[in-house]
PDB file of C-alpha atoms in Angstrom:
ATOM      1  CA  MET A  30     -16.780  -0.067 -12.670  1.00  0.00           C
ATOM      2  CA  LYS A  31     -15.711   0.954 -16.181  1.00  0.00           C
ATOM      3  CA  LYS A  32     -13.026  -1.630 -16.764  1.00  0.00           C
ATOM      4  CA  PHE A  33     -12.382  -0.598 -20.352  1.00  0.00           C
ATOM      5  CA  ASN A  34     -10.646   2.593 -19.265  1.00  0.00           C
ATOM      6  CA  GLN A  35      -8.232   0.761 -16.999  1.00  0.00           C
ATOM      7  CA  ARG A  36      -7.365  -1.723 -19.717  1.00  0.00           C
ATOM      8  CA  THR A  37      -6.718   1.149 -22.106  1.00  0.00           C
ATOM      9  CA  ILE A  38      -4.229   2.648 -19.654  1.00  0.00           C
ATOM     10  CA  TYR A  39      -2.558  -0.704 -19.128  1.00  0.00           C
ATOM     11  CA  PHE A  40      -1.947  -1.289 -22.818  1.00  0.00           C
ATOM     12  CA  HIS A  41      -0.878   2.308 -23.362  1.00  0.00           C
ATOM     13  CA  PHE A  42       1.999   1.736 -20.930  1.00  0.00           C
ATOM     14  CA  LEU A  43       2.968  -1.491 -22.645  1.00  0.00           C
ATOM     15  CA  LYS A  44       3.124   0.181 -26.048  1.00  0.00           C
ATOM     16  CA  SER A  45       4.973   3.216 -24.755  1.00  0.00           C
ATOM     17  CA  GLY A  46       7.918   1.125 -23.594  1.00  0.00           C
ATOM     18  CA  ALA A  47       7.838   2.795 -20.184  1.00  0.00           C
ATOM     19  CA  PRO A  48       9.433   0.844 -17.344  1.00  0.00           C
ATOM     20  CA  VAL A  49       6.988  -1.622 -15.870  1.00  0.00           C
ATOM     21  CA  PHE A  50       7.057  -1.160 -12.102  1.00  0.00           C
ATOM     22  CA  PHE A  51       5.243   0.087  -9.026  1.00  0.00           C
ATOM     23  CA  CYS A  52       1.766  -0.254  -7.651  1.00  0.00           C
ATOM     24  CA  LEU A  53       0.299   2.001 -10.368  1.00  0.00           C
ATOM     25  CA  PHE A  54       0.872  -0.514 -13.123  1.00  0.00           C
ATOM     26  CA  LEU A  55      -0.074  -3.549 -11.133  1.00  0.00           C
ATOM     27  CA  SER A  56      -3.080  -2.009  -9.423  1.00  0.00           C
ATOM     28  CA  VAL A  57      -4.495  -0.837 -12.741  1.00  0.00           C
ATOM     29  CA  ALA A  58      -4.160  -4.374 -14.026  1.00  0.00           C
ATOM     30  CA  SER A  59      -5.716  -5.573 -10.765  1.00  0.00           C
ATOM     31  CA  ILE A  60      -8.801  -3.395 -11.207  1.00  0.00           C
ATOM     32  CA  ALA A  61      -9.238  -4.609 -14.771  1.00  0.00           C
ATOM     33  CA  GLN A  62      -8.739  -8.273 -13.949  1.00  0.00           C
ATOM     34  CA  HIS A  63     -11.623 -10.715 -13.963  1.00  0.00           C
ATOM     35  CA  VAL A  64     -11.656 -11.693 -10.313  1.00  0.00           C
ATOM     36  CA  HIS A  65     -14.422 -14.282 -10.215  1.00  0.00           C
ATOM     37  CA  ASP A  66     -11.873 -17.134 -10.088  1.00  0.00           C
ATOM     38  CA  THR A  67      -9.944 -15.606  -7.182  1.00  0.00           C
ATOM     39  CA  THR A  68     -10.642 -16.364  -3.537  1.00  0.00           C
ATOM     40  CA  SER A  69      -9.295 -13.910  -0.961  1.00  0.00           C
ATOM     41  CA  TYR A  70      -8.360 -15.038   2.539  1.00  0.00           C
ATOM     42  CA  ILE A  71      -8.353 -11.981   4.773  1.00  0.00           C
ATOM     43  CA  GLN A  72      -6.177 -13.046   7.688  1.00  0.00           C
ATOM     44  CA  THR A  73      -4.275 -11.955  10.767  1.00  0.00           C
ATOM     45  CA  VAL A  74      -0.979 -13.237  12.139  1.00  0.00           C
ATOM     46  CA  ASP A  75       0.135 -13.049  15.751  1.00  0.00           C
ATOM     47  CA  ILE A  76       3.726 -11.793  15.597  1.00  0.00           C
ATOM     48  CA  LYS A  77       4.715 -13.621  18.802  1.00  0.00           C
ATOM     49  CA  THR A  78       3.173 -17.058  18.228  1.00  0.00           C
ATOM     50  CA  GLY A  79       2.881 -17.089  14.437  1.00  0.00           C
ATOM     51  CA  LYS A  80      -0.754 -18.174  14.703  1.00  0.00           C
ATOM     52  CA  ILE A  81      -2.726 -17.259  11.598  1.00  0.00           C
ATOM     53  CA  ASP A  82      -6.483 -16.724  11.800  1.00  0.00           C
ATOM     54  CA  THR A  83      -8.722 -16.355   8.763  1.00  0.00           C
ATOM     55  CA  VAL A  84     -11.195 -13.533   9.331  1.00  0.00           C
ATOM     56  CA  LEU A  85     -13.041 -14.063   6.059  1.00  0.00           C
ATOM     57  CA  SER A  86     -12.794 -16.190   2.930  1.00  0.00           C
ATOM     58  CA  VAL A  87     -14.536 -14.451   0.049  1.00  0.00           C
ATOM     59  CA  LYS A  88     -14.743 -14.711  -3.725  1.00  0.00           C
ATOM     60  CA  GLY A  89     -13.022 -11.890  -5.576  1.00  0.00           C
ATOM     61  CA  ARG A  90      -9.772 -10.041  -5.054  1.00  0.00           C
ATOM     62  CA  TYR A  91      -9.927  -8.007  -1.860  1.00  0.00           C
ATOM     63  CA  GLU A  92      -6.842  -6.018  -0.948  1.00  0.00           C
ATOM     64  CA  ALA A  93      -4.843  -3.971   1.549  1.00  0.00           C
ATOM     65  CA  PRO A  94      -6.473  -4.316   4.995  1.00  0.00           C
ATOM     66  CA  ASN A  95      -6.187  -1.407   7.454  1.00  0.00           C
ATOM     67  CA  TRP A  96      -6.984  -2.101  11.124  1.00  0.00           C
ATOM     68  CA  HIS A  97      -9.336   0.429  12.733  1.00  0.00           C
ATOM     69  CA  PRO A  98      -9.299   0.920  16.545  1.00  0.00           C
ATOM     70  CA  ASP A  99     -13.053   0.183  16.576  1.00  0.00           C
ATOM     71  CA  ASN A 100     -12.412  -3.469  15.673  1.00  0.00           C
ATOM     72  CA  PHE A 101     -12.907  -3.520  11.933  1.00  0.00           C
ATOM     73  CA  LEU A 102     -10.717  -3.731   8.858  1.00  0.00           C
ATOM     74  CA  VAL A 103     -10.895  -1.470   5.812  1.00  0.00           C
ATOM     75  CA  VAL A 104     -10.310  -3.271   2.497  1.00  0.00           C
ATOM     76  CA  ASN A 105     -10.770  -2.414  -1.160  1.00  0.00           C
ATOM     77  CA  PHE A 106     -12.495  -4.440  -3.866  1.00  0.00           C
ATOM     78  CA  ASN A 107     -13.462  -3.603  -7.421  1.00  0.00           C
ATOM     79  CA  GLY A 108     -12.880   0.145  -7.066  1.00  0.00           C
ATOM     80  CA  LYS A 109     -14.644   0.604  -3.725  1.00  0.00           C
ATOM     81  CA  ILE A 110     -13.740   0.291  -0.041  1.00  0.00           C
ATOM     82  CA  TYR A 111     -15.442  -1.837   2.567  1.00  0.00           C
ATOM     83  CA  LYS A 112     -15.634  -2.188   6.319  1.00  0.00           C
ATOM     84  CA  LEU A 113     -15.065  -5.752   7.540  1.00  0.00           C
ATOM     85  CA  SER A 114     -16.276  -6.246  11.104  1.00  0.00           C
ATOM     86  CA  LEU A 115     -13.962  -8.445  13.167  1.00  0.00           C
ATOM     87  CA  ALA A 116     -16.906  -9.281  15.437  1.00  0.00           C
ATOM     88  CA  ASP A 117     -19.511 -10.589  12.982  1.00  0.00           C
ATOM     89  CA  LYS A 118     -17.350 -10.886   9.823  1.00  0.00           C
ATOM     90  CA  GLN A 119     -19.788  -8.774   7.789  1.00  0.00           C
ATOM     91  CA  LEU A 120     -18.663  -6.627   4.848  1.00  0.00           C
ATOM     92  CA  THR A 121     -20.280  -3.201   4.474  1.00  0.00           C
ATOM     93  CA  GLU A 122     -19.505  -0.743   1.694  1.00  0.00           C
ATOM     94  CA  ILE A 123     -18.166   2.628   2.837  1.00  0.00           C
ATOM     95  CA  ASN A 124     -19.733   5.496   0.925  1.00  0.00           C
ATOM     96  CA  THR A 125     -17.101   7.418  -1.047  1.00  0.00           C
ATOM     97  CA  GLY A 126     -19.470   9.606  -3.016  1.00  0.00           C
ATOM     98  CA  SER A 127     -18.400  10.285  -6.575  1.00  0.00           C
ATOM     99  CA  VAL A 128     -15.010   8.548  -6.142  1.00  0.00           C
ATOM    100  CA  ASN A 129     -15.409   4.908  -7.128  1.00  0.00           C
ATOM    101  CA  GLN A 130     -12.196   3.837  -8.860  1.00  0.00           C
ATOM    102  CA  ILE A 131     -10.267   3.247  -5.631  1.00  0.00           C
ATOM    103  CA  MET A 132      -6.962   1.386  -5.577  1.00  0.00           C
ATOM    104  CA  ASP A 133      -5.148  -0.568  -2.883  1.00  0.00           C
ATOM    105  CA  ASP A 134      -3.331   2.548  -1.568  1.00  0.00           C
ATOM    106  CA  HIS A 135      -5.598   3.609   1.297  1.00  0.00           C
ATOM    107  CA  GLY A 136      -5.280   3.974   5.045  1.00  0.00           C
ATOM    108  CA  LEU A 137      -6.504   5.430   8.305  1.00  0.00           C
ATOM    109  CA  SER A 138      -5.615   8.692  10.010  1.00  0.00           C
ATOM    110  CA  PRO A 139      -3.968   8.299  13.453  1.00  0.00           C
ATOM    111  CA  ASP A 140      -7.235   9.156  15.215  1.00  0.00           C
ATOM    112  CA  GLY A 141      -9.248   6.788  12.996  1.00  0.00           C
ATOM    113  CA  LYS A 142     -11.612   9.534  11.855  1.00  0.00           C
ATOM    114  CA  TRP A 143     -10.461   9.667   8.235  1.00  0.00           C
ATOM    115  CA  ILE A 144      -9.502   7.308   5.427  1.00  0.00           C
ATOM    116  CA  ALA A 145      -7.010   8.391   2.794  1.00  0.00           C
ATOM    117  CA  ILE A 146      -7.749   6.884  -0.615  1.00  0.00           C
ATOM    118  CA  THR A 147      -6.093   6.817  -4.017  1.00  0.00           C
ATOM    119  CA  SER A 148      -8.310   6.688  -7.071  1.00  0.00           C
ATOM    120  CA  PHE A 149      -7.986   6.598 -10.816  1.00  0.00           C
ATOM    121  CA  ASP A 150      -9.261  10.067 -11.673  1.00  0.00           C
ATOM    122  CA  MET A 151     -11.551  10.019 -14.698  1.00  0.00           C
ATOM    123  CA  ASN A 152     -13.106  13.431 -14.091  1.00  0.00           C
ATOM    124  CA  THR A 153     -10.117  15.779 -13.865  1.00  0.00           C
ATOM    125  CA  PRO A 154      -8.666  17.070 -17.137  1.00  0.00           C
ATOM    126  CA  SER A 155      -5.055  16.108 -17.761  1.00  0.00           C
ATOM    127  CA  GLN A 156      -2.708  16.110 -20.704  1.00  0.00           C
ATOM    128  CA  LYS A 157      -1.764  12.556 -19.767  1.00  0.00           C
ATOM    129  CA  LEU A 158      -3.893   9.478 -20.226  1.00  0.00           C
ATOM    130  CA  TYR A 159      -3.330   8.374 -16.645  1.00  0.00           C
ATOM    131  CA  LYS A 160      -4.177  10.407 -13.545  1.00  0.00           C
ATOM    132  CA  PHE A 161      -4.314   9.137  -9.997  1.00  0.00           C
ATOM    133  CA  SER A 162      -5.385  11.436  -7.168  1.00  0.00           C
ATOM    134  CA  MET A 163      -5.395  11.293  -3.364  1.00  0.00           C
ATOM    135  CA  TYR A 164      -8.444  12.117  -1.272  1.00  0.00           C
ATOM    136  CA  ILE A 165      -9.547  11.859   2.340  1.00  0.00           C
ATOM    137  CA  VAL A 166     -13.022  10.736   3.345  1.00  0.00           C
ATOM    138  CA  PRO A 167     -14.627  10.387   6.807  1.00  0.00           C
ATOM    139  CA  SER A 168     -14.193   6.822   8.071  1.00  0.00           C
ATOM    140  CA  GLU A 169     -17.967   6.465   8.357  1.00  0.00           C
ATOM    141  CA  GLY A 170     -18.290   7.553   4.703  1.00  0.00           C
ATOM    142  CA  GLY A 171     -19.066  10.752   2.835  1.00  0.00           C
ATOM    143  CA  GLU A 172     -17.926  12.872  -0.074  1.00  0.00           C
ATOM    144  CA  PRO A 173     -14.115  12.782  -0.390  1.00  0.00           C
ATOM    145  CA  ARG A 174     -11.922  15.876  -0.390  1.00  0.00           C
ATOM    146  CA  LYS A 175      -9.023  15.945  -2.840  1.00  0.00           C
ATOM    147  CA  ILE A 176      -5.556  16.492  -1.352  1.00  0.00           C
ATOM    148  CA  ILE A 177      -3.499  16.935  -4.506  1.00  0.00           C
ATOM    149  CA  SER A 178      -4.012  17.046  -8.266  1.00  0.00           C
ATOM    150  CA  GLN A 179      -0.573  15.830  -9.330  1.00  0.00           C
ATOM    151  CA  ASP A 180      -0.933  13.390 -12.243  1.00  0.00           C
ATOM    152  CA  LEU A 181       0.596  10.575 -10.197  1.00  0.00           C
ATOM    153  CA  SER A 182       0.062  10.537  -6.427  1.00  0.00           C
ATOM    154  CA  PHE A 183      -0.403   7.361  -4.412  1.00  0.00           C
ATOM    155  CA  TRP A 184      -1.084   7.545  -0.665  1.00  0.00           C
ATOM    156  CA  HIS A 185       0.993   5.391   1.684  1.00  0.00           C
ATOM    157  CA  GLY A 186       1.465   6.973   5.113  1.00  0.00           C
ATOM    158  CA  TRP A 187       0.090   9.454   7.633  1.00  0.00           C
ATOM    159  CA  SER A 188       2.270  11.332  10.129  1.00  0.00           C
ATOM    160  CA  PRO A 189       1.548  10.517  13.804  1.00  0.00           C
ATOM    161  CA  ASP A 190       0.278  14.059  14.434  1.00  0.00           C
ATOM    162  CA  GLY A 191      -2.203  13.691  11.567  1.00  0.00           C
ATOM    163  CA  ARG A 192      -0.948  16.780   9.744  1.00  0.00           C
ATOM    164  CA  THR A 193       1.098  15.328   6.888  1.00  0.00           C
ATOM    165  CA  ILE A 194       0.667  12.626   4.267  1.00  0.00           C
ATOM    166  CA  ALA A 195       3.529  10.664   2.698  1.00  0.00           C
ATOM    167  CA  TYR A 196       3.008   9.412  -0.822  1.00  0.00           C
ATOM    168  CA  CYS A 197       4.680   8.157  -3.953  1.00  0.00           C
ATOM    169  CA  GLY A 198       4.540  10.451  -6.945  1.00  0.00           C
ATOM    170  CA  GLY A 199       6.355  12.330  -9.650  1.00  0.00           C
ATOM    171  CA  GLU A 200       7.074  11.056 -13.129  1.00  0.00           C
ATOM    172  CA  PHE A 201       6.206   7.519 -14.122  1.00  0.00           C
ATOM    173  CA  THR A 202       9.774   6.825 -15.249  1.00  0.00           C
ATOM    174  CA  ASN A 203      11.230   7.678 -11.816  1.00  0.00           C
ATOM    175  CA  LEU A 204       8.730   7.745  -8.959  1.00  0.00           C
ATOM    176  CA  ASP A 205       9.837   9.144  -5.597  1.00  0.00           C
ATOM    177  CA  VAL A 206       8.676   9.774  -2.047  1.00  0.00           C
ATOM    178  CA  TYR A 207       6.936  13.067  -1.279  1.00  0.00           C
ATOM    179  CA  THR A 208       5.051  14.610   1.629  1.00  0.00           C
ATOM    180  CA  ILE A 209       2.210  17.106   1.601  1.00  0.00           C
ATOM    181  CA  PRO A 210       0.059  18.761   4.304  1.00  0.00           C
ATOM    182  CA  VAL A 211      -3.297  17.046   4.796  1.00  0.00           C
ATOM    183  CA  GLU A 212      -4.991  20.401   4.220  1.00  0.00           C
ATOM    184  CA  GLY A 213      -3.227  20.685   0.864  1.00  0.00           C
ATOM    185  CA  GLY A 214      -0.351  22.868  -0.241  1.00  0.00           C
ATOM    186  CA  ALA A 215       3.037  22.449  -1.863  1.00  0.00           C
ATOM    187  CA  PRO A 216       4.440  18.906  -1.943  1.00  0.00           C
ATOM    188  CA  LYS A 217       7.983  18.257  -0.732  1.00  0.00           C
ATOM    189  CA  ARG A 218      10.156  15.756  -2.556  1.00  0.00           C
ATOM    190  CA  LEU A 219      12.222  13.604  -0.195  1.00  0.00           C
ATOM    191  CA  THR A 220      14.021  11.153  -2.520  1.00  0.00           C
ATOM    192  CA  ASP A 221      15.699  11.561  -5.897  1.00  0.00           C
ATOM    193  CA  ALA A 222      17.639   8.322  -6.428  1.00  0.00           C
ATOM    194  CA  GLN A 223      17.449   6.542  -9.758  1.00  0.00           C
ATOM    195  CA  GLY A 224      14.877   3.771  -9.652  1.00  0.00           C
ATOM    196  CA  LEU A 225      11.701   3.367  -7.696  1.00  0.00           C
ATOM    197  CA  ASP A 226      11.307   4.837  -4.188  1.00  0.00           C
ATOM    198  CA  ASP A 227       7.875   3.885  -2.881  1.00  0.00           C
ATOM    199  CA  GLY A 228       5.701   2.782   0.024  1.00  0.00           C
ATOM    200  CA  PRO A 229       6.514   5.492   2.615  1.00  0.00           C
ATOM    201  CA  ASP A 230       5.166   4.945   6.127  1.00  0.00           C
ATOM    202  CA  TYR A 231       5.940   6.901   9.301  1.00  0.00           C
ATOM    203  CA  SER A 232       7.429   5.462  12.468  1.00  0.00           C
ATOM    204  CA  ARG A 233       5.076   6.107  15.355  1.00  0.00           C
ATOM    205  CA  ASP A 234       7.534   8.370  17.147  1.00  0.00           C
ATOM    206  CA  GLY A 235       7.507  10.647  14.095  1.00  0.00           C
ATOM    207  CA  LYS A 236      11.278  10.437  13.596  1.00  0.00           C
ATOM    208  CA  TYR A 237      11.484   8.300  10.456  1.00  0.00           C
ATOM    209  CA  ILE A 238       9.800   7.457   7.193  1.00  0.00           C
ATOM    210  CA  TYR A 239      10.361   3.866   6.088  1.00  0.00           C
ATOM    211  CA  PHE A 240      10.132   3.027   2.388  1.00  0.00           C
ATOM    212  CA  HIS A 241      11.351   0.534  -0.192  1.00  0.00           C
ATOM    213  CA  SER A 242      13.884   1.437  -2.860  1.00  0.00           C
ATOM    214  CA  TYR A 243      15.533  -0.123  -5.899  1.00  0.00           C
ATOM    215  CA  ARG A 244      18.587   2.159  -5.784  1.00  0.00           C
ATOM    216  CA  SER A 245      20.893  -0.723  -4.768  1.00  0.00           C
ATOM    217  CA  GLY A 246      19.820  -2.873  -7.731  1.00  0.00           C
ATOM    218  CA  ARG A 247      17.460  -4.981  -5.624  1.00  0.00           C
ATOM    219  CA  MET A 248      14.298  -3.914  -3.834  1.00  0.00           C
ATOM    220  CA  GLN A 249      15.208  -3.345  -0.180  1.00  0.00           C
ATOM    221  CA  ILE A 250      13.806  -1.570   2.872  1.00  0.00           C
ATOM    222  CA  TRP A 251      15.212   1.878   3.673  1.00  0.00           C
ATOM    223  CA  ARG A 252      14.424   4.650   6.101  1.00  0.00           C
ATOM    224  CA  MET A 253      15.106   8.370   6.374  1.00  0.00           C
ATOM    225  CA  ARG A 254      14.358  11.280   8.625  1.00  0.00           C
ATOM    226  CA  THR A 255      11.007  12.907   7.883  1.00  0.00           C
ATOM    227  CA  ASP A 256      12.782  15.790   6.133  1.00  0.00           C
ATOM    228  CA  GLY A 257      14.475  13.349   3.725  1.00  0.00           C
ATOM    229  CA  SER A 258      17.892  13.383   5.399  1.00  0.00           C
ATOM    230  CA  GLN A 259      19.968  10.410   6.645  1.00  0.00           C
ATOM    231  CA  GLN A 260      18.704   7.871   4.116  1.00  0.00           C
ATOM    232  CA  GLU A 261      19.767   4.444   5.366  1.00  0.00           C
ATOM    233  CA  GLN A 262      19.396   0.915   3.973  1.00  0.00           C
ATOM    234  CA  MET A 263      17.787  -1.473   6.471  1.00  0.00           C
ATOM    235  CA  THR A 264      17.648  -4.859   4.672  1.00  0.00           C
ATOM    236  CA  PHE A 265      20.387  -6.537   2.644  1.00  0.00           C
ATOM    237  CA  ASP A 266      19.081  -9.992   1.709  1.00  0.00           C
ATOM    238  CA  GLU A 267      18.239 -11.903  -1.462  1.00  0.00           C
ATOM    239  CA  ASN A 268      14.482 -11.255  -1.233  1.00  0.00           C
ATOM    240  CA  ALA A 269      12.587  -8.444  -2.939  1.00  0.00           C
ATOM    241  CA  ASN A 270      11.325  -6.451   0.042  1.00  0.00           C
ATOM    242  CA  TRP A 271       8.308  -4.135  -0.166  1.00  0.00           C
ATOM    243  CA  PHE A 272       5.951  -2.017   1.951  1.00  0.00           C
ATOM    244  CA  PRO A 273       7.530  -1.553   5.391  1.00  0.00           C
ATOM    245  CA  HIS A 274       5.042  -0.730   8.156  1.00  0.00           C
ATOM    246  CA  PRO A 275       6.267   0.337  11.616  1.00  0.00           C
ATOM    247  CA  SER A 276       4.199  -0.962  14.527  1.00  0.00           C
ATOM    248  CA  PRO A 277       2.183   1.383  16.773  1.00  0.00           C
ATOM    249  CA  SER A 278       4.555   0.392  19.600  1.00  0.00           C
ATOM    250  CA  ASN A 279       7.487   1.540  17.453  1.00  0.00           C
ATOM    251  CA  LYS A 280       9.310  -1.732  18.245  1.00  0.00           C
ATOM    252  CA  TRP A 281       8.859  -3.542  14.927  1.00  0.00           C
ATOM    253  CA  VAL A 282       8.615  -3.082  11.179  1.00  0.00           C
ATOM    254  CA  ALA A 283       6.514  -5.577   9.221  1.00  0.00           C
ATOM    255  CA  TYR A 284       6.910  -5.959   5.459  1.00  0.00           C
ATOM    256  CA  ILE A 285       6.288  -8.329   2.555  1.00  0.00           C
ATOM    257  CA  ALA A 286       9.138 -10.219   0.910  1.00  0.00           C
ATOM    258  CA  TYR A 287       9.013 -11.851  -2.506  1.00  0.00           C
ATOM    259  CA  THR A 288      11.153 -14.975  -2.567  1.00  0.00           C
ATOM    260  CA  THR A 289      12.221 -14.169  -6.137  1.00  0.00           C
ATOM    261  CA  ASP A 290      13.794 -11.023  -7.539  1.00  0.00           C
ATOM    262  CA  GLU A 291      10.919  -9.111  -9.131  1.00  0.00           C
ATOM    263  CA  LYS A 292      13.051  -6.076 -10.048  1.00  0.00           C
ATOM    264  CA  GLN A 293      10.863  -2.960  -9.760  1.00  0.00           C
ATOM    265  CA  ASN A 294       7.598  -4.887 -10.034  1.00  0.00           C
ATOM    266  CA  HIS A 295       5.391  -6.167  -7.239  1.00  0.00           C
ATOM    267  CA  PRO A 296       3.117  -8.575  -9.107  1.00  0.00           C
ATOM    268  CA  PHE A 297       0.125 -10.479  -7.873  1.00  0.00           C
ATOM    269  CA  GLY A 298       0.300 -14.253  -7.724  1.00  0.00           C
ATOM    270  CA  LYS A 299       3.809 -14.923  -6.428  1.00  0.00           C
ATOM    271  CA  ASN A 300       5.441 -16.723  -3.518  1.00  0.00           C
ATOM    272  CA  VAL A 301       5.729 -14.219  -0.689  1.00  0.00           C
ATOM    273  CA  LYS A 302       6.050 -14.134   3.087  1.00  0.00           C
ATOM    274  CA  LEU A 303       5.651 -11.568   5.831  1.00  0.00           C
ATOM    275  CA  ARG A 304       8.747 -10.628   7.790  1.00  0.00           C
ATOM    276  CA  LEU A 305       9.398  -8.686  10.977  1.00  0.00           C
ATOM    277  CA  MET A 306      12.394  -6.432  11.588  1.00  0.00           C
ATOM    278  CA  ASP A 307      13.750  -4.967  14.792  1.00  0.00           C
ATOM    279  CA  PRO A 308      14.715  -1.461  13.616  1.00  0.00           C
ATOM    280  CA  LYS A 309      17.324  -1.096  16.368  1.00  0.00           C
ATOM    281  CA  THR A 310      19.323  -4.208  15.445  1.00  0.00           C
ATOM    282  CA  LYS A 311      18.077  -4.795  11.868  1.00  0.00           C
ATOM    283  CA  VAL A 312      17.502  -8.433  12.817  1.00  0.00           C
ATOM    284  CA  VAL A 313      14.744  -9.957  10.675  1.00  0.00           C
ATOM    285  CA  LYS A 314      12.578 -13.039  11.112  1.00  0.00           C
ATOM    286  CA  ASP A 315       9.716 -14.654   9.195  1.00  0.00           C
ATOM    287  CA  ILE A 316       6.269 -14.365  10.745  1.00  0.00           C
ATOM    288  CA  THR A 317       4.439 -16.427   8.097  1.00  0.00           C
ATOM    289  CA  PRO A 318       5.293 -19.373   5.903  1.00  0.00           C
ATOM    290  CA  VAL A 319       5.565 -18.698   2.178  1.00  0.00           C
ATOM    291  CA  PHE A 320       2.119 -18.185   0.630  1.00  0.00           C
ATOM    292  CA  TYR A 321       0.471 -17.088  -2.641  1.00  0.00           C
ATOM    293  CA  GLY A 322       0.092 -13.326  -2.695  1.00  0.00           C
ATOM    294  CA  GLY A 323       1.874 -10.132  -3.692  1.00  0.00           C
ATOM    295  CA  ALA A 324       0.141  -6.957  -4.808  1.00  0.00           C
ATOM    296  CA  GLY A 325      -2.783  -6.414  -2.434  1.00  0.00           C
ATOM    297  CA  THR A 326      -1.408  -8.534   0.407  1.00  0.00           C
ATOM    298  CA  ILE A 327      -0.078  -5.751   2.644  1.00  0.00           C
ATOM    299  CA  ASN A 328       0.293  -2.585   0.558  1.00  0.00           C
ATOM    300  CA  THR A 329      -0.722  -0.266   3.379  1.00  0.00           C
ATOM    301  CA  PRO A 330      -0.486  -0.130   7.207  1.00  0.00           C
ATOM    302  CA  SER A 331      -2.279  -3.122   8.755  1.00  0.00           C
ATOM    303  CA  TRP A 332      -1.074  -3.422  12.353  1.00  0.00           C
ATOM    304  CA  SER A 333      -3.550  -4.066  15.154  1.00  0.00           C
ATOM    305  CA  PRO A 334      -3.694  -1.086  17.536  1.00  0.00           C
ATOM    306  CA  ASP A 335      -1.963  -3.150  20.268  1.00  0.00           C
ATOM    307  CA  SER A 336       0.922  -4.128  17.944  1.00  0.00           C
ATOM    308  CA  ARG A 337       0.266  -7.843  18.530  1.00  0.00           C
ATOM    309  CA  LYS A 338      -1.055  -8.760  15.082  1.00  0.00           C
ATOM    310  CA  VAL A 339      -0.767  -7.842  11.414  1.00  0.00           C
ATOM    311  CA  ALA A 340      -3.635  -8.174   8.926  1.00  0.00           C
ATOM    312  CA  PHE A 341      -2.927  -9.394   5.390  1.00  0.00           C
ATOM    313  CA  VAL A 342      -4.516 -11.125   2.405  1.00  0.00           C
ATOM    314  CA  SER A 343      -3.518 -14.404   0.789  1.00  0.00           C
ATOM    315  CA  TYR A 344      -5.134 -15.782  -2.350  1.00  0.00           C
ATOM    316  CA  VAL A 345      -6.129 -18.884  -4.261  1.00  0.00           C
ATOM    317  CA  VAL A 346      -6.801 -18.669  -8.005  1.00  0.00           C
ATOM    318  CA  ASN A 347      -8.624 -21.497  -9.749  1.00  0.00           C
TER     319      ASN A 347
END
């Protein structure tokens, strides 16, 4: 991992005076961070009972678990992705070929055969210092295939039919939600509000894309039809709400809430909790106590296939 390059990007943004928000900024800092003093607790929570089980406690900053139907989690650490067996608790690196600067924006295709990844792209020429690209790679590993070469593109959701990817992209000063065919092609912009629109994830009936948005002056959960129409605010509270993930059963939406107003940032190392929303009534309840987390806790879809549990990561830093 060539950490110098990520630090260079980080300080470039600081000097440029660009707005400091979104997973790009924080994930770049995350990759560059010395993680030897961080312990990650990769956990699951039962949404009915609230019981939390620790799958693995491990040194270093592991992030963004995805739950595979074959009983393992996919997590990222230090620019690579790993398979964490829920049976024997063993971590195994997933081969991603020449792509090895992977961020915490990754996830599984509906059939579990593919993993979408987002990586800092050091090999593709660009007029800009920063370039982040989306790829898909077989879930058992292999050489990734690039989906898009836009300077900023961060994977977040996969349509239930497996044909379309939802992502955050555009210009750094005003990132929006887009979709693009998995086989490549022209992207479609779905949001254009001032402020960050990010974290798109499909409902399992294919009717909606849920996302978080700062357009109201506080980060809240929104949803829209998959063509971008009927954009509707879903949460209205004092928390800063990020990364909504509809359940496979289509009955619930899980998301992370910062207990303090973090504006358009989602930093690591804050007091957060996981919450559960009924999308029909918009009634929300806590499913965890407040814990130490933030960026990396639940950036991407992490529901168990039976919709009974959600995987997440909490942290301790010495």
